[in-house]
Amino acid sequence: MAGGPLNKVKTLSKSQQAYHWIKERIAQQEFTPGYRLVLATIAGELDMSVVPVREAVRQLEAEGLITFERNVGARVSMVDDSQYRTTMQVISVVESAATALSARELTEADLRQARAVNEIMASRLERFDPRAFSALNQEFHHILYCRCPNARLLEIVESEWTRLGHLRDSIFAFVPDRARESVREHEEILGLIERAAPLNEIEEAVRRHRKGTLSAFIEHEHPDEAAGFPAL
Amino acid sequence: MAGGPLNKVKTLSKSQQAYHWIKERIAQQEFTPGYRLVLATIAGELDMSVVPVREAVRQLEAEGLITFERNVGARVSMVDDSQYRTTMQVISVVESAATALSARELTEADLRQARAVNEIMASRLERFDPRAFSALNQEFHHILYCRCPNARLLEIVESEWTRLGHLRDSIFAFVPDRARESVREHEEILGLIERAAPLNEIEEAVRRHRKGTLSAFIEHEHPDEAAGFPAL
DNA sequence: CCTCACGGGAACGTATATGATTTTTCAGTA
DNA sequence: TACTGAAAAATCATATACGTTCCCGTGAGG
C-alpha cells in the first residue's frame, strides 16, 4: 500500500490510556482530592477490564498523585498545609539549582519571552486574578529552568509541581500581597542571568524568591508557627 | 483478648513480596544491569501468577531500577557514565540541602557516631578497600542527613542513591585518591555542624565535598571532558 | 560454490479478560 | 456498644489474544 513507513500508529496500551485518562480528570479537578477511585467503575467507563486500570493507578501512586491502601482502594491525594510546605521547600532547592544550571543555556529568545511574561504579570497587578497570575508565574519560572541540561533534575522539579496538584495554580490566591514583590524579584533574576552572574548567585536569588513566597504563605496561614519552620 | 493492638500480622500482598524479592536480587547483584526479567519465570519461582509480578516490575520501573519496553519486557537498568554524573549532581544538590536542614536536629550521639565512622575511615586509609570505604562513606553521610525534617527531601535523596545501584558501593574504586581528602572534608563538615555554623555554610561544604568527588571521577574517567561538565 | 539479503513461521513473552477468592466496610440487631 | 451477616471492592489465578524476536530455508548475486 501507499502508506509509507508510518504503519505504526502507536496505539497506547490500555494501561497508558487509563493512566492519562485518570491524570486528566485529576488535573481538571473532576476527581478532587479525597475522591474515591473505584477500579471497576473506571474500567467500565473506559471499556476495559480492571487489570490495566489497576496498573495505571499504581503508576499514579508512584508519582504521588494518588494514595493507595491495601484491600481498600485508591483515592486522590490530599495536599494539606504541611505537605504544601515540605513540597515547596523541595522545589525551592531543586528549582533554584535547575535554574542556575539552565542559565548559561538560555537563548536571547528565551529571555525575551520570560521578560514578556513578567511584563504581563506586572500589567495585571491591578485587576488582580490570583489563578491567572499563578499560571503566569509558573510559566515564567518554567522558561528559566527548562534548559537545564540535567534531565533528572528537571524531572524532579516537574514531578514536585504536579504533586502539588491544583494548589500549584493558586499560590497567589493565598498570598496576593506577594505579587508585586514577586514581579520585582523576577526582574532581578533576569538581570543576574543576562549579565552572566556566577551560578551560585542566580541559584541563591531564585531560592530567596521562593522562600519569600513560602514565608509569606506560612505567616498568612499560621502566624504562630512562622518561626518554627526550618529554612535554608 | 490480651494481645494488645498488634493483632495485625500484616501479611505482605503478593505484589509487595515480588517487589521486595526482585529489589533484593538487584541489590545483591544476582540480577545485574541488563539482566532480562521474565515475568513468568519470576512468577514460577515465587509460586504466584504473573499479575502481581507485573505490578512489582512497574513499581520498580517508576523508581528507575528497571526499564520496561512494551511487548518486550523488563530489564535491570543500566547505569552509564552520563547517568552517573547527572545522578551525582542531583545528589550533591539534594543531599547537601538535607544535611543542612538536618544539622540542628542532630544529637550528641549522632555526632559521636558520625565521628566514629569517619575515624574508622581514616584508619583504613592504608590497607585501602574501596568497597568497604564506600560503604562507610555512605553511612557517614546518612547519619548526617537522616534527621532532616523534610520527609520528601529525604525520600528523594534515598531514591537517587538506590538509582545508582551497586555503583553507590564502589565510588572509591574509581577514584581511590580522593579518599584521604574526603576524610579531611568530613572532619570539616562535622566541625561546622558542631559549632552551629549558618546552614548555608554547611550546605555549601557538603556540596563542595560531593562536587570534589564527582570532579575527581570525571577527570579520572574522561580527562578530556572535564571542563565541559556544568557545575554549581 | 559460497555469501548474504529477504521472508515465513514457530517460540517466547507480554497484554488483557474473566472469574474465583479474600478482605473490608457498613448496616441492622441484640 | 458489640456482634453478625451481607454487599462492595480489591487481589490474584487462569486462560487467551496479540506482538516481537529469532531462526532457518530459499533464492539472487558474487
Short mmCIF file of C-alpha atoms (C1' of nucleotides) in Angstrom, two decimals:
data_model
loop_
_atom_site.label_atom_id
_atom_site.label_comp_id
_atom_site.label_asym_id
_atom_site.label_seq_id
_atom_site.Cartn_x
_atom_site.Cartn_y
_atom_site.Cartn_z
CA MET A 1 0.00 0.00 0.00
CA ALA A 2 0.94 3.61 -0.45
CA GLY A 3 1.22 4.31 3.27
CA GLY A 4 4.95 4.79 3.61
CA PRO A 5 6.87 3.71 6.68
CA LEU A 6 4.32 5.07 9.10
CA ASN A 7 2.23 1.97 9.60
CA LYS A 8 2.99 2.11 13.31
CA VAL A 9 0.07 4.11 14.60
CA LYS A 10 1.43 3.67 18.09
CA THR A 11 -1.72 2.64 19.85
CA LEU A 12 -1.30 3.38 23.51
CA SER A 13 -1.54 0.35 25.73
CA LYS A 14 -4.74 0.22 27.75
CA SER A 15 -2.85 0.87 30.96
CA GLN A 16 -1.46 4.03 29.45
CA GLN A 17 -4.87 5.11 28.22
CA ALA A 18 -6.22 4.64 31.71
CA TYR A 19 -3.23 6.44 33.15
CA HIS A 20 -3.76 9.51 31.03
CA TRP A 21 -7.50 9.43 31.45
CA ILE A 22 -7.26 9.46 35.22
CA LYS A 23 -4.49 12.02 35.29
CA GLU A 24 -6.53 14.31 33.08
CA ARG A 25 -9.54 14.00 35.33
CA ILE A 26 -7.44 14.87 38.35
CA ALA A 27 -5.91 17.83 36.55
CA GLN A 28 -9.37 19.06 35.57
CA GLN A 29 -10.46 18.64 39.15
CA GLU A 30 -13.27 16.33 38.16
CA PHE A 31 -11.62 14.00 40.62
CA THR A 32 -10.91 16.22 43.60
CA PRO A 33 -8.56 15.40 46.48
CA GLY A 34 -10.03 12.65 48.58
CA TYR A 35 -12.11 11.31 45.70
CA ARG A 36 -12.51 7.58 45.88
CA LEU A 37 -11.32 5.81 42.74
CA VAL A 38 -13.20 2.56 42.16
CA LEU A 39 -11.35 0.35 39.75
CA ALA A 40 -14.36 -1.45 38.35
CA THR A 41 -16.19 1.78 37.69
CA ILE A 42 -13.29 3.34 35.84
CA ALA A 43 -12.76 0.11 33.93
CA GLY A 44 -16.37 0.13 32.85
CA GLU A 45 -16.20 3.76 31.82
CA LEU A 46 -13.13 3.10 29.70
CA ASP A 47 -14.47 -0.18 28.36
CA MET A 48 -11.62 -2.33 29.61
CA SER A 49 -11.02 -4.76 32.44
CA VAL A 50 -9.74 -3.74 35.84
CA VAL A 51 -6.22 -5.03 35.31
CA PRO A 52 -4.90 -2.16 33.22
CA VAL A 53 -6.70 0.34 35.41
CA ARG A 54 -5.02 -1.13 38.43
CA GLU A 55 -1.66 -0.71 36.81
CA ALA A 56 -2.37 2.90 35.91
CA VAL A 57 -3.36 3.58 39.47
CA ARG A 58 -0.11 2.13 40.75
CA GLN A 59 1.83 4.36 38.41
CA LEU A 60 -0.02 7.40 39.62
CA GLU A 61 0.63 6.27 43.16
CA ALA A 62 4.35 6.20 42.47
CA GLU A 63 4.10 9.79 41.27
CA GLY A 64 2.33 10.76 44.45
CA LEU A 65 -0.92 11.87 42.83
CA ILE A 66 -2.84 9.00 44.34
CA THR A 67 -2.63 7.29 47.69
CA PHE A 68 -3.36 3.62 47.85
CA GLU A 69 -4.34 1.37 50.70
CA ARG A 70 -4.20 -2.36 50.53
CA ASN A 71 -7.55 -4.08 50.04
CA VAL A 72 -9.26 -0.76 50.37
CA GLY A 73 -8.57 1.23 47.27
CA ALA A 74 -7.21 4.38 45.83
CA ARG A 75 -8.06 7.98 46.39
CA VAL A 76 -6.75 11.22 45.02
CA SER A 77 -4.02 12.50 47.31
CA MET A 78 -4.82 15.19 49.77
CA VAL A 79 -2.41 18.08 49.99
CA ASP A 80 -2.53 19.58 53.43
CA ASP A 81 -0.61 22.57 54.67
CA SER A 82 2.26 20.52 55.93
CA GLN A 83 2.70 18.77 52.58
CA TYR A 84 2.45 22.06 50.83
CA ARG A 85 5.29 23.39 52.88
CA THR A 86 7.59 20.42 52.51
CA THR A 87 6.97 20.27 48.80
CA MET A 88 7.56 23.97 48.32
CA GLN A 89 10.79 23.64 50.23
CA VAL A 90 11.92 20.82 47.99
CA ILE A 91 11.01 22.92 44.98
CA SER A 92 12.95 25.88 46.26
CA VAL A 93 16.00 23.66 46.44
CA VAL A 94 15.77 21.81 43.15
CA GLU A 95 14.23 24.54 41.03
CA SER A 96 16.86 27.06 42.00
CA ALA A 97 19.58 24.57 41.14
CA ALA A 98 17.91 23.78 37.83
CA THR A 99 17.56 27.45 37.01
CA ALA A 100 21.21 28.10 37.73
CA LEU A 101 22.27 25.16 35.57
CA SER A 102 19.92 26.35 32.88
CA ALA A 103 21.12 29.96 32.90
CA ARG A 104 24.01 29.57 30.51
CA GLU A 105 21.86 27.65 28.02
CA LEU A 106 19.14 30.26 27.66
CA THR A 107 18.84 31.93 24.29
CA GLU A 108 18.02 35.55 23.58
CA ALA A 109 14.54 34.42 22.63
CA ASP A 110 14.05 32.62 25.92
CA LEU A 111 14.98 35.72 27.87
CA ARG A 112 12.73 37.90 25.76
CA GLN A 113 9.88 35.53 26.35
CA ALA A 114 10.50 35.40 30.08
CA ARG A 115 10.63 39.16 30.26
CA ALA A 116 7.41 39.39 28.24
CA VAL A 117 5.66 37.08 30.68
CA ASN A 118 6.89 39.09 33.61
CA GLU A 119 5.65 42.28 31.99
CA ILE A 120 2.23 40.79 31.56
CA MET A 121 2.32 39.89 35.22
CA ALA A 122 3.27 43.45 36.10
CA SER A 123 0.44 44.84 33.99
CA ARG A 124 -2.04 42.68 35.85
CA LEU A 125 -1.13 43.81 39.32
CA GLU A 126 -4.22 45.96 39.32
CA ARG A 127 -7.32 43.93 38.41
CA PHE A 128 -5.60 41.04 40.12
CA ASP A 129 -6.66 37.50 39.23
CA PRO A 130 -4.81 35.07 41.50
CA ARG A 131 -5.24 31.99 39.32
CA ALA A 132 -4.12 33.64 36.11
CA PHE A 133 -1.25 35.29 37.93
CA SER A 134 -0.13 31.95 39.39
CA ALA A 135 -0.23 30.40 35.94
CA LEU A 136 1.95 33.16 34.52
CA ASN A 137 4.31 32.81 37.43
CA GLN A 138 4.57 29.12 36.69
CA GLU A 139 5.28 29.84 33.05
CA PHE A 140 7.94 32.40 33.88
CA HIS A 141 9.90 30.02 36.03
CA HIS A 142 9.44 27.18 33.61
CA ILE A 143 11.07 29.17 30.84
CA LEU A 144 14.04 29.86 33.06
CA TYR A 145 14.73 26.34 34.27
CA CYS A 146 13.66 24.20 31.35
CA ARG A 147 17.01 24.37 29.55
CA CYS A 148 18.74 22.71 32.46
CA PRO A 149 20.95 20.02 30.94
CA ASN A 150 20.47 17.69 33.87
CA ALA A 151 17.38 15.79 32.78
CA ARG A 152 16.88 14.07 36.09
CA LEU A 153 16.83 17.34 37.96
CA LEU A 154 14.19 18.61 35.58
CA GLU A 155 12.09 15.51 36.13
CA ILE A 156 12.17 16.08 39.86
CA VAL A 157 11.17 19.72 39.55
CA GLU A 158 8.24 18.88 37.31
CA SER A 159 7.12 15.95 39.42
CA GLU A 160 7.10 18.07 42.55
CA TRP A 161 4.94 20.62 40.83
CA THR A 162 2.41 18.04 39.71
CA ARG A 163 2.44 16.66 43.24
CA LEU A 164 1.02 19.94 44.40
CA GLY A 165 -1.93 19.43 42.09
CA HIS A 166 -4.30 22.32 41.71
CA LEU A 167 -2.56 24.20 44.52
CA ARG A 168 0.16 24.97 42.04
CA ASP A 169 -2.30 27.09 40.14
CA SER A 170 -3.43 29.13 43.07
CA ILE A 171 -0.44 30.12 45.14
CA PHE A 172 -1.26 33.78 44.87
CA ALA A 173 -4.80 33.17 45.97
CA PHE A 174 -3.35 32.66 49.44
CA VAL A 175 -0.85 35.48 49.47
CA PRO A 176 -1.88 38.16 46.95
CA ASP A 177 0.37 40.67 48.68
CA ARG A 178 3.42 38.85 47.44
CA ALA A 179 2.56 39.57 43.82
CA ARG A 180 4.20 42.96 43.50
CA GLU A 181 7.37 41.88 45.24
CA SER A 182 7.42 38.75 43.15
CA VAL A 183 7.46 40.67 39.89
CA ARG A 184 10.34 42.77 41.15
CA GLU A 185 12.34 39.70 42.15
CA HIS A 186 11.71 38.20 38.74
CA GLU A 187 13.29 41.28 37.24
CA GLU A 188 16.29 40.84 39.49
CA ILE A 189 16.70 37.20 38.48
CA LEU A 190 16.50 38.10 34.81
CA GLY A 191 19.16 40.72 35.36
CA LEU A 192 21.51 38.25 37.01
CA ILE A 193 21.10 35.79 34.17
CA GLU A 194 21.58 38.41 31.47
CA ARG A 195 24.78 39.75 32.92
CA ALA A 196 26.01 36.18 33.38
CA ALA A 197 26.36 36.40 37.12
CA PRO A 198 28.00 33.49 38.94
CA LEU A 199 25.71 30.47 39.03
CA ASN A 200 25.57 30.39 42.79
CA GLU A 201 24.25 33.94 42.85
CA ILE A 202 21.50 33.01 40.44
CA GLU A 203 20.68 29.97 42.50
CA GLU A 204 20.53 31.98 45.69
CA ALA A 205 18.32 34.61 44.11
CA VAL A 206 15.78 32.05 42.96
CA ARG A 207 15.87 30.35 46.31
CA ARG A 208 15.33 33.59 48.18
CA HIS A 209 12.46 34.31 45.85
CA ARG A 210 10.73 31.01 46.56
CA LYS A 211 11.49 31.26 50.21
CA GLY A 212 9.86 34.67 50.28
CA THR A 213 6.64 33.32 48.84
CA LEU A 214 6.65 30.36 51.18
CA SER A 215 7.28 32.51 54.25
CA ALA A 216 4.51 34.84 53.21
CA PHE A 217 2.21 31.86 52.92
CA ILE A 218 3.18 30.47 56.30
CA GLU A 219 2.84 33.79 58.05
CA HIS A 220 -0.53 34.32 56.46
CA GLU A 221 -1.95 30.91 57.28
CA HIS A 222 -0.23 30.19 60.57
CA PRO A 223 1.21 33.35 62.10
CA ASP A 224 2.13 31.37 65.20
CA GLU A 225 4.30 28.72 63.57
CA ALA A 226 6.22 31.05 61.33
CA ALA A 227 9.36 30.90 63.40
CA GLY A 228 9.27 27.14 63.81
CA PHE A 229 9.66 26.20 60.22
CA PRO A 230 13.22 25.37 59.29
CA ALA A 231 14.63 27.03 56.23
CA LEU A 232 17.89 27.31 54.40
CA MET B 1 -8.04 -10.62 74.14
CA ALA B 2 -4.73 -9.99 75.85
CA GLY B 3 -2.75 -9.31 72.73
CA GLY B 4 -2.72 -5.55 72.65
CA PRO B 5 -3.04 -3.64 69.42
CA LEU B 6 -0.67 -5.88 67.49
CA ASN B 7 -3.10 -8.45 66.13
CA LYS B 8 -2.37 -7.36 62.59
CA VAL B 9 0.33 -9.69 61.35
CA LYS B 10 0.35 -7.68 58.16
CA THR B 11 0.98 -10.30 55.52
CA LEU B 12 2.50 -8.55 52.55
CA SER B 13 0.49 -8.63 49.37
CA LYS B 14 1.95 -10.81 46.68
CA SER B 15 2.89 -7.81 44.59
CA GLN B 16 4.84 -6.47 47.52
CA GLN B 17 6.53 -9.79 48.07
CA ALA B 18 7.56 -9.84 44.45
CA TYR B 19 8.66 -6.22 44.70
CA HIS B 20 10.96 -6.87 47.62
CA TRP B 21 12.21 -10.13 46.19
CA ILE B 22 13.27 -8.53 42.93
CA LYS B 23 14.71 -5.46 44.60
CA GLU B 24 16.75 -7.66 46.90
CA ARG B 25 18.10 -9.65 43.96
CA ILE B 26 19.11 -6.48 42.20
CA ALA B 27 20.76 -5.15 45.34
CA GLN B 28 22.67 -8.42 45.75
CA GLN B 29 23.70 -8.19 42.14
CA GLU B 30 22.18 -11.56 41.35
CA PHE B 31 20.31 -9.59 38.73
CA THR B 32 22.97 -7.42 37.17
CA PRO B 33 22.33 -4.39 34.95
CA GLY B 34 20.95 -5.50 31.61
CA TYR B 35 19.57 -8.72 33.07
CA ARG B 36 16.38 -9.76 31.36
CA LEU B 37 13.48 -10.20 33.77
CA VAL B 38 10.97 -12.74 32.51
CA LEU B 39 7.69 -12.34 34.31
CA ALA B 40 6.56 -15.94 34.05
CA THR B 41 9.87 -17.24 35.34
CA ILE B 42 9.82 -14.98 38.36
CA ALA B 43 6.19 -15.82 38.97
CA GLY B 44 7.02 -19.51 38.95
CA GLU B 45 9.95 -19.02 41.27
CA LEU B 46 7.78 -17.15 43.75
CA ASP B 47 4.85 -19.52 43.32
CA MET B 48 2.40 -16.89 42.17
CA SER B 49 0.85 -15.77 38.91
CA VAL B 50 2.34 -13.15 36.61
CA VAL B 51 -0.10 -10.44 37.57
CA PRO B 52 1.48 -9.43 40.89
CA VAL B 53 4.92 -9.77 39.40
CA ARG B 54 3.95 -7.43 36.65
CA GLU B 55 2.82 -4.88 39.16
CA ALA B 56 6.03 -5.17 41.12
CA VAL B 57 8.01 -4.60 37.95
CA ARG B 58 6.05 -1.48 37.17
CA GLN B 59 6.73 -0.13 40.62
CA LEU B 60 10.43 -0.75 40.24
CA GLU B 61 10.26 0.90 36.86
CA ALA B 62 8.81 4.01 38.46
CA GLU B 63 11.76 4.04 40.84
CA GLY B 64 14.13 3.80 37.93
CA LEU B 65 15.67 0.47 38.88
CA ILE B 66 14.13 -1.29 35.91
CA THR B 67 13.49 -0.24 32.36
CA PHE B 68 10.48 -1.60 30.61
CA GLU B 69 9.66 -1.88 26.95
CA ARG B 70 6.19 -2.51 25.70
CA ASN B 71 5.55 -6.03 24.47
CA VAL B 72 9.18 -6.84 25.00
CA GLY B 73 9.88 -6.97 28.68
CA ALA B 74 11.81 -5.67 31.59
CA ARG B 75 15.48 -5.49 32.27
CA VAL B 76 17.58 -4.14 35.09
CA SER B 77 18.56 -0.57 34.33
CA MET B 78 21.97 0.16 33.03
CA VAL B 79 23.86 3.00 34.65
CA ASP B 80 26.26 4.54 32.23
CA ASP B 81 28.72 7.30 32.89
CA SER B 82 26.37 10.01 31.84
CA GLN B 83 23.65 8.81 34.20
CA TYR B 84 26.18 8.50 36.95
CA ARG B 85 27.11 12.11 36.52
CA THR B 86 23.62 13.52 36.36
CA THR B 87 22.56 11.47 39.35
CA MET B 88 25.56 12.51 41.40
CA GLN B 89 24.84 16.11 40.56
CA VAL B 90 21.28 15.74 41.76
CA ILE B 91 22.55 14.11 44.91
CA SER B 92 25.00 16.89 45.55
CA VAL B 93 22.10 19.32 45.43
CA VAL B 94 19.54 17.49 47.50
CA GLU B 95 21.83 15.78 49.97
CA SER B 96 23.58 18.98 50.90
CA ALA B 97 20.23 20.66 51.48
CA ALA B 98 19.03 17.70 53.54
CA THR B 99 22.21 17.73 55.61
CA ALA B 100 21.89 21.42 56.32
CA LEU B 101 18.26 21.02 57.36
CA SER B 102 19.25 18.06 59.48
CA ALA B 103 22.15 19.82 61.22
CA ARG B 104 20.16 21.40 64.04
CA GLU B 105 18.37 18.16 64.78
CA LEU B 106 21.45 16.03 65.30
CA THR B 107 22.03 14.76 68.81
CA GLU B 108 25.33 14.41 70.61
CA ALA B 109 25.10 10.68 69.99
CA ASP B 110 24.62 11.20 66.25
CA LEU B 111 27.71 13.34 66.05
CA ARG B 112 29.75 10.88 68.09
CA GLN B 113 28.67 8.10 65.80
CA ALA B 114 29.48 10.08 62.66
CA ARG B 115 32.88 10.96 64.03
CA ALA B 116 33.48 7.32 64.92
CA VAL B 117 32.67 6.26 61.37
CA ASN B 118 35.00 8.87 59.97
CA GLU B 119 37.78 7.70 62.27
CA ILE B 120 37.37 4.17 61.06
CA MET B 121 37.64 5.51 57.53
CA ALA B 122 40.79 7.36 58.45
CA SER B 123 42.30 4.25 60.00
CA ARG B 124 41.68 2.32 56.80
CA LEU B 125 43.45 4.72 54.50
CA GLU B 126 46.35 2.31 54.44
CA ARG B 127 45.21 -1.20 53.54
CA PHE B 128 42.59 0.50 51.41
CA ASP B 129 39.47 -1.45 50.46
CA PRO B 130 37.39 0.65 48.07
CA ARG B 131 34.10 -1.14 48.63
CA ALA B 132 34.27 -1.08 52.41
CA PHE B 133 35.41 2.53 52.31
CA SER B 134 32.49 3.49 50.06
CA ALA B 135 30.08 1.78 52.43
CA LEU B 136 31.46 3.69 55.39
CA ASN B 137 31.27 6.89 53.41
CA GLN B 138 27.65 6.19 52.68
CA GLU B 139 26.98 5.52 56.35
CA PHE B 140 28.71 8.71 57.42
CA HIS B 141 26.61 10.89 55.19
CA HIS B 142 23.45 9.04 56.04
CA ILE B 143 23.91 9.77 59.72
CA LEU B 144 24.28 13.45 58.95
CA TYR B 145 21.27 13.91 56.70
CA CYS B 146 18.78 11.41 58.10
CA ARG B 147 17.35 13.77 60.74
CA CYS B 148 16.21 16.16 58.06
CA PRO B 149 12.65 17.11 58.99
CA ASN B 150 11.58 17.38 55.36
CA ALA B 151 10.49 13.81 54.66
CA ARG B 152 10.09 14.34 50.97
CA LEU B 153 13.62 15.62 50.58
CA LEU B 154 14.88 12.52 52.39
CA GLU B 155 12.89 10.29 50.07
CA ILE B 156 14.49 11.91 47.07
CA VAL B 157 17.99 11.55 48.46
CA GLU B 158 17.48 7.89 49.23
CA SER B 159 15.81 7.15 45.91
CA GLU B 160 18.66 8.75 43.99
CA TRP B 161 21.13 6.62 45.85
CA THR B 162 19.26 3.42 45.05
CA ARG B 163 19.03 4.57 41.47
CA LEU B 164 22.78 4.41 41.32
CA GLY B 165 22.60 0.74 42.23
CA HIS B 166 25.80 -1.03 43.01
CA LEU B 167 27.81 1.95 41.82
CA ARG B 168 26.93 3.58 45.08
CA ASP B 169 29.03 0.97 46.83
CA SER B 170 32.09 1.45 44.76
CA ILE B 171 32.67 5.13 44.22
CA PHE B 172 36.14 4.94 45.68
CA ALA B 173 37.04 2.05 43.45
CA PHE B 174 37.17 4.61 40.64
CA VAL B 175 38.93 7.41 42.47
CA PRO B 176 40.90 5.98 45.39
CA ASP B 177 42.98 9.13 45.56
CA ARG B 178 40.02 11.07 46.81
CA ALA B 179 39.85 9.02 49.99
CA ARG B 180 42.30 10.99 52.09
CA GLU B 181 40.88 14.34 51.09
CA SER B 182 37.40 13.00 51.69
CA VAL B 183 38.15 12.14 55.30
CA ARG B 184 39.53 15.60 55.88
CA GLU B 185 36.44 17.23 54.39
CA HIS B 186 34.24 15.08 56.59
CA GLU B 187 36.08 16.46 59.56
CA GLU B 188 35.42 19.98 58.33
CA ILE B 189 31.71 19.30 57.90
CA LEU B 190 31.47 17.85 61.39
CA GLY B 191 33.19 20.94 62.74
CA LEU B 192 30.72 23.24 61.03
CA ILE B 193 27.78 21.33 62.42
CA GLU B 194 29.17 21.19 65.94
CA ARG B 195 29.84 24.87 66.14
CA ALA B 196 26.36 25.53 64.72
CA ALA B 197 27.59 27.33 61.64
CA PRO B 198 25.00 29.01 59.39
CA LEU B 199 23.02 26.45 57.46
CA ASN B 200 24.11 27.75 54.10
CA GLU B 201 27.75 27.22 55.05
CA ILE B 202 27.04 23.63 55.97
CA GLU B 203 25.16 23.15 52.74
CA GLU B 204 27.99 24.61 50.72
CA ALA B 205 30.57 22.49 52.44
CA VAL B 206 28.69 19.28 51.69
CA ARG B 207 28.14 20.36 48.13
CA ARG B 208 31.80 21.18 47.61
CA HIS B 209 32.64 17.82 49.08
CA ARG B 210 30.42 15.92 46.66
CA LYS B 211 31.50 18.07 43.78
CA GLY B 212 35.10 17.26 44.59
CA THR B 213 34.44 13.54 44.37
CA LEU B 214 32.49 13.92 41.18
CA SER B 215 35.15 16.05 39.53
CA ALA B 216 37.79 13.56 40.54
CA PHE B 217 35.73 10.85 38.93
CA ILE B 218 35.20 12.78 35.73
CA GLU B 219 38.83 13.74 35.40
CA HIS B 220 39.87 10.18 36.01
CA GLU B 221 37.48 8.60 33.52
CA HIS B 222 37.31 11.33 30.89
CA PRO B 223 40.19 13.77 31.25
CA ASP B 224 39.07 15.47 28.06
CA GLU B 225 35.52 16.32 29.05
CA ALA B 226 36.35 17.58 32.49
CA ALA B 227 35.84 21.20 31.59
CA GLY B 228 32.62 20.61 29.70
CA PHE B 229 30.53 19.42 32.60
CA PRO B 230 28.37 22.13 34.09
CA ALA B 231 28.53 22.52 37.82
CA LEU B 232 27.22 24.78 40.50
"C1'" DC C 1 30.14 -22.97 -4.55
"C1'" DC C 2 29.84 -19.61 -1.09
"C1'" DT C 3 27.66 -15.37 0.89
"C1'" DC C 4 24.17 -12.58 2.17
"C1'" DA C 5 19.52 -10.49 1.98
"C1'" DC C 6 14.80 -11.45 2.44
"C1'" DG C 7 10.59 -13.62 4.19
"C1'" DG C 8 7.79 -17.06 6.69
"C1'" DG C 9 6.71 -19.10 10.89
"C1'" DA C 10 7.48 -21.11 15.36
"C1'" DA C 11 8.68 -19.94 20.09
"C1'" DC C 12 8.63 -16.88 23.54
"C1'" DG C 13 6.64 -13.34 26.36
"C1'" DT C 14 3.60 -9.67 27.22
"C1'" DA C 15 -1.34 -7.63 27.43
"C1'" DT C 16 -5.79 -8.11 28.77
"C1'" DA C 17 -10.23 -10.57 30.03
"C1'" DT C 18 -12.80 -13.29 33.02
"C1'" DG C 19 -13.90 -15.41 37.14
"C1'" DA C 20 -12.82 -17.27 41.93
"C1'" DT C 21 -11.28 -15.75 46.48
"C1'" DT C 22 -10.40 -12.78 50.24
"C1'" DT C 23 -10.71 -8.56 52.74
"C1'" DT C 24 -13.03 -4.64 54.29
"C1'" DT C 25 -16.91 -1.89 55.25
"C1'" DC C 26 -21.35 -0.93 56.79
"C1'" DA C 27 -25.99 -1.58 58.21
"C1'" DG C 28 -29.06 -3.84 61.20
"C1'" DT C 29 -29.90 -6.13 65.61
"C1'" DA C 30 -29.37 -7.75 70.25
"C1'" DT D 1 -21.73 -0.72 72.35
"C1'" DA D 2 -20.58 -5.10 70.42
"C1'" DC D 3 -21.67 -8.62 67.10
"C1'" DT D 4 -23.27 -10.66 62.80
"C1'" DG D 5 -24.07 -11.03 58.05
"C1'" DA D 6 -24.34 -9.23 53.52
"C1'" DA D 7 -22.61 -6.21 49.93
"C1'" DA D 8 -18.78 -3.93 47.74
"C1'" DA D 9 -14.38 -3.86 46.24
"C1'" DA D 10 -9.67 -5.40 45.82
"C1'" DT D 11 -6.49 -9.27 44.94
"C1'" DC D 12 -4.96 -12.87 42.42
"C1'" DA D 13 -5.15 -17.22 39.24
"C1'" DT D 14 -6.13 -18.97 34.94
"C1'" DA D 15 -6.90 -18.60 30.05
"C1'" DT D 16 -6.48 -16.46 25.67
"C1'" DA D 17 -5.08 -12.97 22.33
"C1'" DC D 18 -1.57 -10.43 20.46
"C1'" DG D 19 3.00 -8.60 19.44
"C1'" DT D 20 8.24 -9.49 18.98
"C1'" DT D 21 12.11 -11.84 18.20
"C1'" DC D 22 14.85 -15.22 16.32
"C1'" DC D 23 15.99 -18.91 13.42
"C1'" DC D 24 16.05 -21.19 9.32
"C1'" DG D 25 15.30 -22.04 4.48
"C1'" DT D 26 15.19 -20.12 -0.04
"C1'" DG D 27 16.95 -17.61 -3.88
"C1'" DA D 28 19.81 -13.97 -6.07
"C1'" DG D 29 24.36 -12.14 -6.73
"C1'" DG D 30 29.35 -12.56 -6.47
#
